[in-house]
CSV table of C-alpha atoms in Angstrom, one decimal:
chain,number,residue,atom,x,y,z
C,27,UNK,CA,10.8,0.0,-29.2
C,28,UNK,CA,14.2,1.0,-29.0
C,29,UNK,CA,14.6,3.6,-26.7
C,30,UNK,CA,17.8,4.9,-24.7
C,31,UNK,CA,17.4,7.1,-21.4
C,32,UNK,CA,20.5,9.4,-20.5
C,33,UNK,CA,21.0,9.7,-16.8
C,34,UNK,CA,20.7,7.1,-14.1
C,35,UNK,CA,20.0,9.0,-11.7
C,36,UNK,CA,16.4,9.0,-9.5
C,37,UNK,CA,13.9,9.4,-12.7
C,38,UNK,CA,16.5,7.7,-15.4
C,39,UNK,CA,16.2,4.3,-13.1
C,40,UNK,CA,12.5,4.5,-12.1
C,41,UNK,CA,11.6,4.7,-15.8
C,42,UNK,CA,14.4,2.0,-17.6
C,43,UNK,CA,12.7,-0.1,-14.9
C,44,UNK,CA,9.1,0.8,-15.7
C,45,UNK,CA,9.9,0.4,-19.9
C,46,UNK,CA,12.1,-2.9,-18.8
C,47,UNK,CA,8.9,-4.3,-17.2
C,48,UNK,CA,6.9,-3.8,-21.0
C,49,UNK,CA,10.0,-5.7,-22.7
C,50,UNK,CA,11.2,-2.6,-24.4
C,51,UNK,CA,14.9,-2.3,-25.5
C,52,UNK,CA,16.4,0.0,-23.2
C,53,UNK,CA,20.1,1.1,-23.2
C,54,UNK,CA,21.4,3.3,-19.7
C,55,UNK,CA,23.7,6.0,-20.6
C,56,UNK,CA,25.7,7.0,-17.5
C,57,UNK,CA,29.3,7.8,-16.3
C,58,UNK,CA,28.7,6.8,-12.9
C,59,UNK,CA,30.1,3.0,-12.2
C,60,UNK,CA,28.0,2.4,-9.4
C,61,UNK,CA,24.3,3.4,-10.4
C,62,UNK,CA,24.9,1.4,-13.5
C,63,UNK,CA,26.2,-1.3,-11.8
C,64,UNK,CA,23.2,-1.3,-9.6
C,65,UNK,CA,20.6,-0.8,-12.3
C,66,UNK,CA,22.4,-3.2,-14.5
C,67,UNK,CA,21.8,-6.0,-11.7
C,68,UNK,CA,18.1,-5.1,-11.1
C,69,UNK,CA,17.3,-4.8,-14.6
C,70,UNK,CA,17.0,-6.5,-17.9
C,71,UNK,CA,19.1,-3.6,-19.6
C,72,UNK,CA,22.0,-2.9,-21.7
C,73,UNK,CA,24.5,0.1,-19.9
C,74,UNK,CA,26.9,1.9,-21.5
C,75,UNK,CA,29.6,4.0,-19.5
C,76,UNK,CA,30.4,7.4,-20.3
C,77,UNK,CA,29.1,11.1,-21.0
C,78,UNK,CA,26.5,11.0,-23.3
C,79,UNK,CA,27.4,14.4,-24.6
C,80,UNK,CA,29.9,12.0,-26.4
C,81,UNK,CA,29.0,11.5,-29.5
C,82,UNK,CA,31.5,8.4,-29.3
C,83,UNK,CA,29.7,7.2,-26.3
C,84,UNK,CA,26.0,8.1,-28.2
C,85,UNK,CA,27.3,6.1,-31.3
C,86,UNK,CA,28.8,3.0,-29.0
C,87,UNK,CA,24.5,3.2,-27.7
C,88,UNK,CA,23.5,3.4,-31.4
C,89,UNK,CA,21.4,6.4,-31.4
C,90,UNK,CA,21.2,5.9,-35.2
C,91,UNK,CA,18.7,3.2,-34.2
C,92,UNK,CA,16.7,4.5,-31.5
C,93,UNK,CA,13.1,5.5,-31.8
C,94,UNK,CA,12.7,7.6,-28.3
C,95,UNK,CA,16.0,9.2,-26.7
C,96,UNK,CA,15.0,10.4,-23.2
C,97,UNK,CA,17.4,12.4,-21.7
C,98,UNK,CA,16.9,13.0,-17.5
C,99,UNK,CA,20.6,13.7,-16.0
C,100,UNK,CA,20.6,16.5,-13.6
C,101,UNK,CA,21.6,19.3,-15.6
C,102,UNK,CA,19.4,20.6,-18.1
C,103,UNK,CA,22.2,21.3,-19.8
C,104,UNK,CA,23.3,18.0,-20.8
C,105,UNK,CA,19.7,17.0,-21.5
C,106,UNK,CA,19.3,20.0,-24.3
C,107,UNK,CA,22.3,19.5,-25.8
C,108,UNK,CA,22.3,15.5,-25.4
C,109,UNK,CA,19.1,15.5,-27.5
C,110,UNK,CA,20.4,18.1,-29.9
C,111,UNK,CA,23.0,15.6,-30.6
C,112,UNK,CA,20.4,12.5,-30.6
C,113,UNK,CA,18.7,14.3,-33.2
C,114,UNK,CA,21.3,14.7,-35.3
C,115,UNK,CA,22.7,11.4,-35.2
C,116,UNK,CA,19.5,9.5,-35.8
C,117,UNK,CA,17.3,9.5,-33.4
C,118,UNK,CA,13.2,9.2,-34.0
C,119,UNK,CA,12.2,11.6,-31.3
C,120,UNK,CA,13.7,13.2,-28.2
C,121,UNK,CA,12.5,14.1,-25.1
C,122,UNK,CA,14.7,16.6,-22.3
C,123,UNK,CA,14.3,16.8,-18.6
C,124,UNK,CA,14.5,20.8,-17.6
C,125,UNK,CA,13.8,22.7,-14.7
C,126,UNK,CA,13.8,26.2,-16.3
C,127,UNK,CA,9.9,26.3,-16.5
C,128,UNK,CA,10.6,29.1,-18.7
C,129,UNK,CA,11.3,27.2,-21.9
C,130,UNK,CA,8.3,25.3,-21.5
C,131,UNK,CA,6.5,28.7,-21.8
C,132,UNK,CA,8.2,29.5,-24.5
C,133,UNK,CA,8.6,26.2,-26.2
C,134,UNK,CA,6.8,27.7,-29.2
C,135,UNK,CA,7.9,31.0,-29.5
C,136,UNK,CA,11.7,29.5,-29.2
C,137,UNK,CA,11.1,26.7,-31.4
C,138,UNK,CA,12.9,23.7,-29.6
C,139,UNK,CA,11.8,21.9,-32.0
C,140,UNK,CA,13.8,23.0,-34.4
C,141,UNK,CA,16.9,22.0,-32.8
C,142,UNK,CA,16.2,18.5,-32.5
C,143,UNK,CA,14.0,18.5,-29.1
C,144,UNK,CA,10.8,16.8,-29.9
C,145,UNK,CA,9.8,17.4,-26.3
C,146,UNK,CA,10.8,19.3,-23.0
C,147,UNK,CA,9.3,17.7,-19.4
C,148,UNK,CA,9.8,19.3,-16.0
C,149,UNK,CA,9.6,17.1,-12.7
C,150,UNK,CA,8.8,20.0,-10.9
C,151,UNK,CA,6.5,21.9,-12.6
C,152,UNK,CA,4.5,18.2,-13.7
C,153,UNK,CA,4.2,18.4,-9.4
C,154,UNK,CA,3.3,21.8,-9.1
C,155,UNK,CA,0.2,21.5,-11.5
C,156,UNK,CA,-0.6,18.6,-9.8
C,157,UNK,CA,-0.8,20.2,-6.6
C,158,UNK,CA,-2.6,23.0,-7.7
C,159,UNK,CA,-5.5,20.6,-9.2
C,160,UNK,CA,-5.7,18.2,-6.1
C,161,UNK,CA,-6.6,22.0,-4.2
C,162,UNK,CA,-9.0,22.5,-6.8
C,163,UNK,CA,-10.6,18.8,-6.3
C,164,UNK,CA,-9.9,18.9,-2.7
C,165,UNK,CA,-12.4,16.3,-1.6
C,166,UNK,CA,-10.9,13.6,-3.9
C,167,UNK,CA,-7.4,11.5,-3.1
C,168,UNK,CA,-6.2,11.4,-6.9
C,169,UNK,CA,-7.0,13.9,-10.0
C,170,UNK,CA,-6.0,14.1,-13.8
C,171,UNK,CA,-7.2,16.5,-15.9
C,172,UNK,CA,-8.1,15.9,-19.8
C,173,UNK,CA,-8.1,18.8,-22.2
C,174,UNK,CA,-8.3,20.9,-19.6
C,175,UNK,CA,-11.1,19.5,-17.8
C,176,UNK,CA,-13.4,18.7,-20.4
C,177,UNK,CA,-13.1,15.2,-18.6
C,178,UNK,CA,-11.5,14.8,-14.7
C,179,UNK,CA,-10.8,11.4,-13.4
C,180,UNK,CA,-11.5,11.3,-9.6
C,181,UNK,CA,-10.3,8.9,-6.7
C,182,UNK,CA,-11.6,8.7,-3.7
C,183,UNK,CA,-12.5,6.0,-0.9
C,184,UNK,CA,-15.8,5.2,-0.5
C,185,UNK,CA,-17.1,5.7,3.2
C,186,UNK,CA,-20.4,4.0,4.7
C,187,UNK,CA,-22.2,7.6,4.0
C,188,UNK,CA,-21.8,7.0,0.0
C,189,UNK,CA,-25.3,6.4,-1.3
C,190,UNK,CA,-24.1,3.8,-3.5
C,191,UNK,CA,-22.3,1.4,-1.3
C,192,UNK,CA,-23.3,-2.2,-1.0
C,193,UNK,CA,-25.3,-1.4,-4.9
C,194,UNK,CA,-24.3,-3.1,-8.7
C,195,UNK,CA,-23.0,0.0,-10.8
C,196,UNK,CA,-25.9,-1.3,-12.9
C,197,UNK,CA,-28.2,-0.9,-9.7
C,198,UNK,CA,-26.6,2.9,-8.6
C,199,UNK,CA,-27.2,3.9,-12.7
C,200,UNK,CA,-30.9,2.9,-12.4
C,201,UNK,CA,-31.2,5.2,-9.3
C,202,UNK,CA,-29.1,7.9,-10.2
C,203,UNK,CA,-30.0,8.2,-14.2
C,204,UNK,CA,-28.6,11.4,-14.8
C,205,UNK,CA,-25.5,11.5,-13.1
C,206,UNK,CA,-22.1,12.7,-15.0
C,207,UNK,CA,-19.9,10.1,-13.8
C,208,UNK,CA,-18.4,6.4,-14.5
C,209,UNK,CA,-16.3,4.3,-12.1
C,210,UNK,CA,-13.3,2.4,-14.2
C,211,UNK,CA,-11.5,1.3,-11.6
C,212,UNK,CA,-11.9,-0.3,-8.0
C,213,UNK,CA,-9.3,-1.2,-5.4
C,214,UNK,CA,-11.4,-3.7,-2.8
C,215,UNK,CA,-9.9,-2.8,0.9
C,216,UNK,CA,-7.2,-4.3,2.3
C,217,UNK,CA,-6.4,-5.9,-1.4
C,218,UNK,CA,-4.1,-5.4,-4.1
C,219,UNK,CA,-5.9,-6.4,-6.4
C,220,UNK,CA,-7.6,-4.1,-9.3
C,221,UNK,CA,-11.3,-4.7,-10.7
C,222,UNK,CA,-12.2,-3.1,-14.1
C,223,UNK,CA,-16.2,-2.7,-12.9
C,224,UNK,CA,-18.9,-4.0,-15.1
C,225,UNK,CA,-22.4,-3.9,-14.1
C,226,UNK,CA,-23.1,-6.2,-11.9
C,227,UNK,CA,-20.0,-5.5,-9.8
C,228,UNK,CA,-21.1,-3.8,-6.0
C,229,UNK,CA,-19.6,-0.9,-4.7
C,230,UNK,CA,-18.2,-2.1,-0.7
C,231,UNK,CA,-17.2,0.5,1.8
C,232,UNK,CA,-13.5,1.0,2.2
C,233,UNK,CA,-13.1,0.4,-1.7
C,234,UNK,CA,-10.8,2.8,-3.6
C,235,UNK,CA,-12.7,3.9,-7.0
C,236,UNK,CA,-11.5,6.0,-9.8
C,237,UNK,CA,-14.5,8.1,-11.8
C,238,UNK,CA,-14.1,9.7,-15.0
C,239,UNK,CA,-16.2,12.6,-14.6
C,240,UNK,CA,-18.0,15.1,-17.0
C,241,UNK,CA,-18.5,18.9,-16.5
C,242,UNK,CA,-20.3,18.8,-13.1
C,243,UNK,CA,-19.7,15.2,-12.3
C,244,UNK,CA,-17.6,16.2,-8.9
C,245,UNK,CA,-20.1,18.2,-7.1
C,246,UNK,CA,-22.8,15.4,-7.9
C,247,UNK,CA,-19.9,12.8,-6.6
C,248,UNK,CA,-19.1,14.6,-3.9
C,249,UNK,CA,-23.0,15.1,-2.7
C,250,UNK,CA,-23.4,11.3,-3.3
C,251,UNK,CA,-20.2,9.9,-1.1
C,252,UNK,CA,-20.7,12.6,1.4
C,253,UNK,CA,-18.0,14.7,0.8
C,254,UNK,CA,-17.1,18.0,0.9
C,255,UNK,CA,-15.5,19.9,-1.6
C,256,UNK,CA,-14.3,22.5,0.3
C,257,UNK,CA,-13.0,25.9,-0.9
C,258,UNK,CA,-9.2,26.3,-0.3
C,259,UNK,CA,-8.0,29.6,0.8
C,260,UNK,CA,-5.5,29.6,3.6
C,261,UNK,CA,-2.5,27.5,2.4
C,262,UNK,CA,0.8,26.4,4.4
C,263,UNK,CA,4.0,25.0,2.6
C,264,UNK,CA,6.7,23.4,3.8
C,265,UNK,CA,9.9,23.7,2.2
C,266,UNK,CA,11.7,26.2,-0.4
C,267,UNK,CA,12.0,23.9,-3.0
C,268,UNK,CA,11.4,24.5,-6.7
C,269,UNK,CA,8.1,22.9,-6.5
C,270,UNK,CA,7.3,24.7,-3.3
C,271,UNK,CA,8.2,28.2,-5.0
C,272,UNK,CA,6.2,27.3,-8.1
C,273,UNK,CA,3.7,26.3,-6.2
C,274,UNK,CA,3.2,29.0,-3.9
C,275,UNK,CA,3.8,31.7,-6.5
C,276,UNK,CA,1.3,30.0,-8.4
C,277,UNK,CA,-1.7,29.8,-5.9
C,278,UNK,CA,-0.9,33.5,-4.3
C,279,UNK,CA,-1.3,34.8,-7.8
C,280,UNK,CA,-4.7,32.9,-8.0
C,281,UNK,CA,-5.5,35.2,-4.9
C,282,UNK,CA,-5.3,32.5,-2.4
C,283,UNK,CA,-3.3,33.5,0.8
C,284,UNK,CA,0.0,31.3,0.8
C,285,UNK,CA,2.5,31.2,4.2
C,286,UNK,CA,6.0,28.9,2.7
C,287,UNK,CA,8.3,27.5,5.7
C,288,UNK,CA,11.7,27.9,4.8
C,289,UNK,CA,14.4,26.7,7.4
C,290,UNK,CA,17.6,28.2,5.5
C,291,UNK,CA,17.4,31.4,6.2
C,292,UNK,CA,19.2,32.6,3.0
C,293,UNK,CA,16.5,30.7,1.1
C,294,UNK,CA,14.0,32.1,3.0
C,295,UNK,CA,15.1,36.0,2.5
C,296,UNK,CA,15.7,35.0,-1.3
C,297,UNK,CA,12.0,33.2,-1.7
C,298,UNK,CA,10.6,36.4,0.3
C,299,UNK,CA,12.3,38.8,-2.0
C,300,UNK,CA,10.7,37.2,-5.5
C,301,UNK,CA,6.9,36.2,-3.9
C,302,UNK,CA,5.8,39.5,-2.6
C,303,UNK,CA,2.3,38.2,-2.4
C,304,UNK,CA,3.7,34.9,-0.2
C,305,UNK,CA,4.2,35.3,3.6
C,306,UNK,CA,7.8,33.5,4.0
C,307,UNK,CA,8.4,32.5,7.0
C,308,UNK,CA,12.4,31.1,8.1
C,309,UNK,CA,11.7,28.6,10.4
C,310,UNK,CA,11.8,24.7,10.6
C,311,UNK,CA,7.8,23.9,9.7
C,312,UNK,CA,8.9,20.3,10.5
C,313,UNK,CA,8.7,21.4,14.8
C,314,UNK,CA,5.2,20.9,16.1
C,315,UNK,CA,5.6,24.1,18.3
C,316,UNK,CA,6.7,26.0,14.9
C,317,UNK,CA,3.0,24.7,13.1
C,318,UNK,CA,1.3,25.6,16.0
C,319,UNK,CA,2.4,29.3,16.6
C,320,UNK,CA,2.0,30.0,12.7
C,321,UNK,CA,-1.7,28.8,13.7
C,322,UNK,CA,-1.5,25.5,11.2
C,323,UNK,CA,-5.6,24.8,12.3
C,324,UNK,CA,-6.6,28.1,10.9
C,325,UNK,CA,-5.2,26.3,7.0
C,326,UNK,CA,-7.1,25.1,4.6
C,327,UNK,CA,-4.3,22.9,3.3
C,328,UNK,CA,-0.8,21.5,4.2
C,329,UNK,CA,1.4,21.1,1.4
C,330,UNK,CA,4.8,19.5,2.6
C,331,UNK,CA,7.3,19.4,-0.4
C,332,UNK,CA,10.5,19.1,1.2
C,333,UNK,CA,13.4,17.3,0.8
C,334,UNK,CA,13.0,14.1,3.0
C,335,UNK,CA,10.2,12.2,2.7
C,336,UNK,CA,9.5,10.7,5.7
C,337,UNK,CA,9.7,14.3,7.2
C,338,UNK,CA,6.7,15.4,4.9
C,339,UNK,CA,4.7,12.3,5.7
C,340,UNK,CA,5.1,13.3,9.7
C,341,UNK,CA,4.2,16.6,9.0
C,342,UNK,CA,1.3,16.2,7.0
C,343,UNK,CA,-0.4,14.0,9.7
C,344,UNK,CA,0.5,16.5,12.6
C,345,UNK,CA,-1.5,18.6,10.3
C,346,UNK,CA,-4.3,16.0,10.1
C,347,UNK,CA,-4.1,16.3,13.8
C,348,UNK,CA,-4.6,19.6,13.8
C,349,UNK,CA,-8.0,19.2,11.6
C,350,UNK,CA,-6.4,20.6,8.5
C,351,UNK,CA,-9.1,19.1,6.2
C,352,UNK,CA,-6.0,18.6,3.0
C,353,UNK,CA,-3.1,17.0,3.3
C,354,UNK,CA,-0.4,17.2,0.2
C,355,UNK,CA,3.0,15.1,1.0
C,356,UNK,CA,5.4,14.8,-1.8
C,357,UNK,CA,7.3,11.3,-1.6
C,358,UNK,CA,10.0,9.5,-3.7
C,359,UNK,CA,9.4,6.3,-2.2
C,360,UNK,CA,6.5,4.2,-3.8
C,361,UNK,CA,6.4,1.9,-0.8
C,362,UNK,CA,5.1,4.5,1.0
C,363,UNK,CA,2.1,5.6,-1.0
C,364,UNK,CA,0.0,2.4,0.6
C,365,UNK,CA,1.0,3.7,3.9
C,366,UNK,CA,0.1,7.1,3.5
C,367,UNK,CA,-3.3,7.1,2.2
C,368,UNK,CA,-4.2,4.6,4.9
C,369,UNK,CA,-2.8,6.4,8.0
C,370,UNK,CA,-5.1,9.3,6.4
C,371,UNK,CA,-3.0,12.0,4.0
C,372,UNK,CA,-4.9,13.0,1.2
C,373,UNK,CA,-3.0,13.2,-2.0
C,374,UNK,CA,0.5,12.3,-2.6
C,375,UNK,CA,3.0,13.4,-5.1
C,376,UNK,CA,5.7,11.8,-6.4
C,377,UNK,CA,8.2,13.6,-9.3
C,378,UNK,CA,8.9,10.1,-11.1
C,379,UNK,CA,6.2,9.0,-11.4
C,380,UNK,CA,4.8,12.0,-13.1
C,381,UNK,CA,7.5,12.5,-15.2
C,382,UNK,CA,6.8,8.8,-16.3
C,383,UNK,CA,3.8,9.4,-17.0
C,384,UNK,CA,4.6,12.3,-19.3
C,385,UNK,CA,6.6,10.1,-21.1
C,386,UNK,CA,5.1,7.1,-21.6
C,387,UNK,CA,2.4,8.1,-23.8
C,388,UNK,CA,5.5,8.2,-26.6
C,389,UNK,CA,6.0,4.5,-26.9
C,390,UNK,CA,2.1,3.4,-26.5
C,391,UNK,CA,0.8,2.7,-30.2
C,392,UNK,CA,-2.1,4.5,-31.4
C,393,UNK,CA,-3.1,8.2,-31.4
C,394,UNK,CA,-2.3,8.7,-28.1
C,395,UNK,CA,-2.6,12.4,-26.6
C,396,UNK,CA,-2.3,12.0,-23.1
C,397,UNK,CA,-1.9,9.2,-20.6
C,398,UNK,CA,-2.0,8.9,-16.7
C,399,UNK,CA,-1.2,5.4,-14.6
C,400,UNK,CA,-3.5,4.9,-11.5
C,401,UNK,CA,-1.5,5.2,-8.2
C,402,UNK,CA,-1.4,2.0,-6.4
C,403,UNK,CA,-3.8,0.3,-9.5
C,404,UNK,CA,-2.7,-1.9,-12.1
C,405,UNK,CA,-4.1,0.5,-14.6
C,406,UNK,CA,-3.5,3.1,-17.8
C,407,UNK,CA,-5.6,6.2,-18.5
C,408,UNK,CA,-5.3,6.3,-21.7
C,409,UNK,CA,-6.3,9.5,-24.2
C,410,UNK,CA,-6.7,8.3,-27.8
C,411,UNK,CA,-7.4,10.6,-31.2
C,412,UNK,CA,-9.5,8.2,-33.0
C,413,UNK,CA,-8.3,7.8,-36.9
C,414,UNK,CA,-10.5,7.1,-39.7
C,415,UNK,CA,-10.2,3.7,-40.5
C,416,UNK,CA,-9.7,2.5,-37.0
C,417,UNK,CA,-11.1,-0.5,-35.3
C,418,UNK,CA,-13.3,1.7,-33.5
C,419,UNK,CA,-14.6,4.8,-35.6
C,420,UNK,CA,-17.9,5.0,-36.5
C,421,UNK,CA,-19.2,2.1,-34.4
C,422,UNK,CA,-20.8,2.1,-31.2
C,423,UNK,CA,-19.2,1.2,-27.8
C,424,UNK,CA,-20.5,-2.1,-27.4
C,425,UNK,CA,-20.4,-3.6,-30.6
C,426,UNK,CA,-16.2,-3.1,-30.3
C,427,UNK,CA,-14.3,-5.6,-29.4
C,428,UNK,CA,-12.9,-4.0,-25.9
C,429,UNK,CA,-11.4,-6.5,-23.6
C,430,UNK,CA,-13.2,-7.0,-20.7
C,431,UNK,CA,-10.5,-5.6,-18.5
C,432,UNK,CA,-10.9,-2.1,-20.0
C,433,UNK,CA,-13.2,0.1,-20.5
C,434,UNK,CA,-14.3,3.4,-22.3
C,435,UNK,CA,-14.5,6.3,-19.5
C,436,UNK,CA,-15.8,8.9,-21.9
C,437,UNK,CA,-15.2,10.7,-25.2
C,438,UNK,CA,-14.3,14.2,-26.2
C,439,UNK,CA,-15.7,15.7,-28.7
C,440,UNK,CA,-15.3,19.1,-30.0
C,441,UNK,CA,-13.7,20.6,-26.4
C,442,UNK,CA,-16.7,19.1,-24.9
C,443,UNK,CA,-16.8,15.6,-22.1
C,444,UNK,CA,-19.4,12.9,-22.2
C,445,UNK,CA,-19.9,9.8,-20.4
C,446,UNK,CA,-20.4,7.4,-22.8
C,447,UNK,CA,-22.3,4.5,-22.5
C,448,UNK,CA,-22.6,1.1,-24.7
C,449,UNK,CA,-24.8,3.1,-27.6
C,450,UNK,CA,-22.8,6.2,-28.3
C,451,UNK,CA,-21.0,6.0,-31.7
C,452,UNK,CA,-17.4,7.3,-31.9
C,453,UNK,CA,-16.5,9.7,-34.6
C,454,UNK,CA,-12.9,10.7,-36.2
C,455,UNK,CA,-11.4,12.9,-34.6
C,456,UNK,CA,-13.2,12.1,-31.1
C,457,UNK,CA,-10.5,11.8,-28.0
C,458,UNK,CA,-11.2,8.8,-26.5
C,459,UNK,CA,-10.3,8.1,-23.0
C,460,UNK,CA,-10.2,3.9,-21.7
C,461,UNK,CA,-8.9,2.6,-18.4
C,462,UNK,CA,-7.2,-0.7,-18.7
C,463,UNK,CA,-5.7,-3.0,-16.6
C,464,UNK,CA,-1.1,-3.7,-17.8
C,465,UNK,CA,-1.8,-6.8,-19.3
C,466,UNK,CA,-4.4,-5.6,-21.7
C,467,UNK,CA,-3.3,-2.3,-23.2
C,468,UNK,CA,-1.8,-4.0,-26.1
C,469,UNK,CA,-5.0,-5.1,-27.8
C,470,UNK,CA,-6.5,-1.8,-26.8
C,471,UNK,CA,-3.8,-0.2,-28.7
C,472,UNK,CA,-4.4,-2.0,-31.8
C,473,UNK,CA,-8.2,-1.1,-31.7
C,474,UNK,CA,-7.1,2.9,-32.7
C,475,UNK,CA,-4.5,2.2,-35.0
């Protein structure tokens, strides 16, 4: 696929390296000499220099050619009007980086796409829903919801209190017959290395496993790994950041009681003035003293979301410290998300990523509706419409020809999640969702085309 990203900046790189990796054709629009120097020598690429409000500069990339024009600069600006131009000009479909999460709202109602933007994506507001759902699966390290939770996928690390460590998956089904989860992928401890589980694999303590769970698949997860799924009320933020203000307006309108820790104090009068429902607090929320006299034990959940990484990472394990039970630390560094989850914080979030995520499920083949890549796993999540005529409609699970490095997680149909097993028949229309390791998503692909 052809595909040309505008901006070279923090998300531009991560994903022209992320699409170089899958031997896509990617061209770097950017007028700054020195990040495409830099991405030109650490990736298979082709740069071009300039504003890519140009149109000279958008012809010179041949946007008549290109099937996907991402555009991720830092001004939402140039991103609108960059793909308005793509549009024109060529291009299959566009896709603009905002951070007004008011024309996502109103996407519809404004009718972007009638000016040539196929699709808007905002960083910030990709975190702050993924915030809010790790508080609503508290007990679990990694979440994704499809179609609105019909089906959840669940991570967590299996401690020697799981019911089902040192058991097959076939062994645990046996025991546990009615039970409405899967595991589809497992991380052994201390390894890299990612297992697509089959039957006769055994769950070990310290392993990393993600489930695909049904409609009351957590609770029955959390029961069986002895977890607690604890109710979140009392919520601290660090930061004033968009994703901090989304986030806090968000969960104080959801009735939860929000205190944000703003260390500008013109920030912090500003955030105060639009959150009535949000106790604002200016004060540095990175000083143990300053956690300790706004009573950080009493929370529920630490959400640090400031601007330095390694700052939130501190101060989400003086919170662990303090027995605050969840732990949210947005990073920008992927090195540190092995780090983090073994020194103990909970969830981590990281913008690029997300936004990669949202935007990789336009160049995989197939009917696909959503997507999701595993954190620290060499796995997709993949959501596919299944067509009539496709490899796999009307035929049951096991007579497919999956590779053995995938497998099915569960099937939508009609709004409503099921496990499925190796005897359930997929229909038209049913959204199917597999987990498959990189180097096998091609032939899973062609299966729903």
């Amino acid at each position: 696929m052809k595909i040309i990203i505008a901006g070279a900046g923090e998300v531009g790189f991560h994903l022209a390296k992320l699409l170089s990796y899958e031997s896509q054709e990617i061209t770097l629009i950017d007028p700054n000499k020195k990040s495409l120097a830099y991405a030109n020598s650490q990736l298979d690429i082709r740069v071009v220099k300039g504003d890519a409000t140009s149109i000279a500069i958008l012809k010179e990339a041949r946007v008549d050619q290109t099937e996907l024009f991402i555009a991720v600069t830092s001004s939402e600006t140039t991103n609108i009007t960059v793909c308005v131009l793509a549009k024109q000009l060529g291009a299959e479909k566009t896709i603009a980086r905002i951070s007004n999460t008011e024309f996502i709202k109103y996407k519809d109602e404004v009718g972007f796409t009638k000016f040539g933007i196929d699709e808007l994506i905002s960083p910030q507001a990709l975190a702050a829903a993924e915030i809010e759902l790790s508080l609503k699966q508290s007990s679990f390290n990694e979440n994704y919801e499809f179609e609105d939770g019909a089906l959840t996928m669940a991570g967590l690390t299996l401690s020697s209190t799981a019911s089902f460590v040192g058991k097959s998956v076939k062994e645990a089904a046996q025991i546990f017959p009615e039970i409405h989860f899967v595991p589809i992928a497992i991380q052994r401890f201390g390894t890299q290395y990612t297992i697509i589980p089959r039957g006769d694999t055994k769950f070990r303590r310290g392993d990393t496993v993600v489930f695909i769970t049904s409609e009351g698949g957590g609770d029955e997860l959390c029961r069986l790994t002895g977890k607690e799924n604890r109710e979140i009320k009392n919520v601290m933020i660090l930061g004033g950041s968009q994703i901090a203000y989304k986030t806090a307006r968000d969960l104080s309108e959801k009735g939860l009681n929000v205190k944000l820790l703003e260390g500008d104090r013109d920030k912090a009068f500003e955030i105060a003035d639009d959150l009535t429902k949000v106790l604002v607090i200016n004060s540095d929320g990175r000083n143990v003293d300053t956690l300790d006299e706004e009573n950080i034990s009493d929370m529920d959940a630490f959400i640090a979301v400031g601007p330095n990484s390694e700052a939130n990472i501190m101060s989400c394990l003086v919170a662990k410290s303090k027995e605050v039970k969840k732990t949210i630390a947005l990073v920008e560094n992927m090195d540190y998300f092995d780090l983090s989850h073994s020194i103990g914080i909970d969830t981590l979030i990281n913008k690029k990523l997300l936004a990669a995520n949202n935007i990789f499920r336009y160049i995989r083949k197939g009917e696909v509706v959503a997507m999701t890549k595993l954190s620290n796993l060499n796995a997709e999540l993949l959501e596919f419409e299944v067509k009539e005529g496709s490899a796999v409609c009307n035929k049951a699970i096991k007579s497919i020809d999956f590779p053995r490095t995938s497998i099915v997680g569960g099937v939508i149909r009609n709004g409503v999640g099921m496990i499925a097993l190796g005897d359930f028949i997929i229909q038209k229309d049913d959204r199917v969702v597999v987990c498959c390791l990189l180097k096998s998503i091609k032939r899973v692909e062609k299966l729903f085309l």
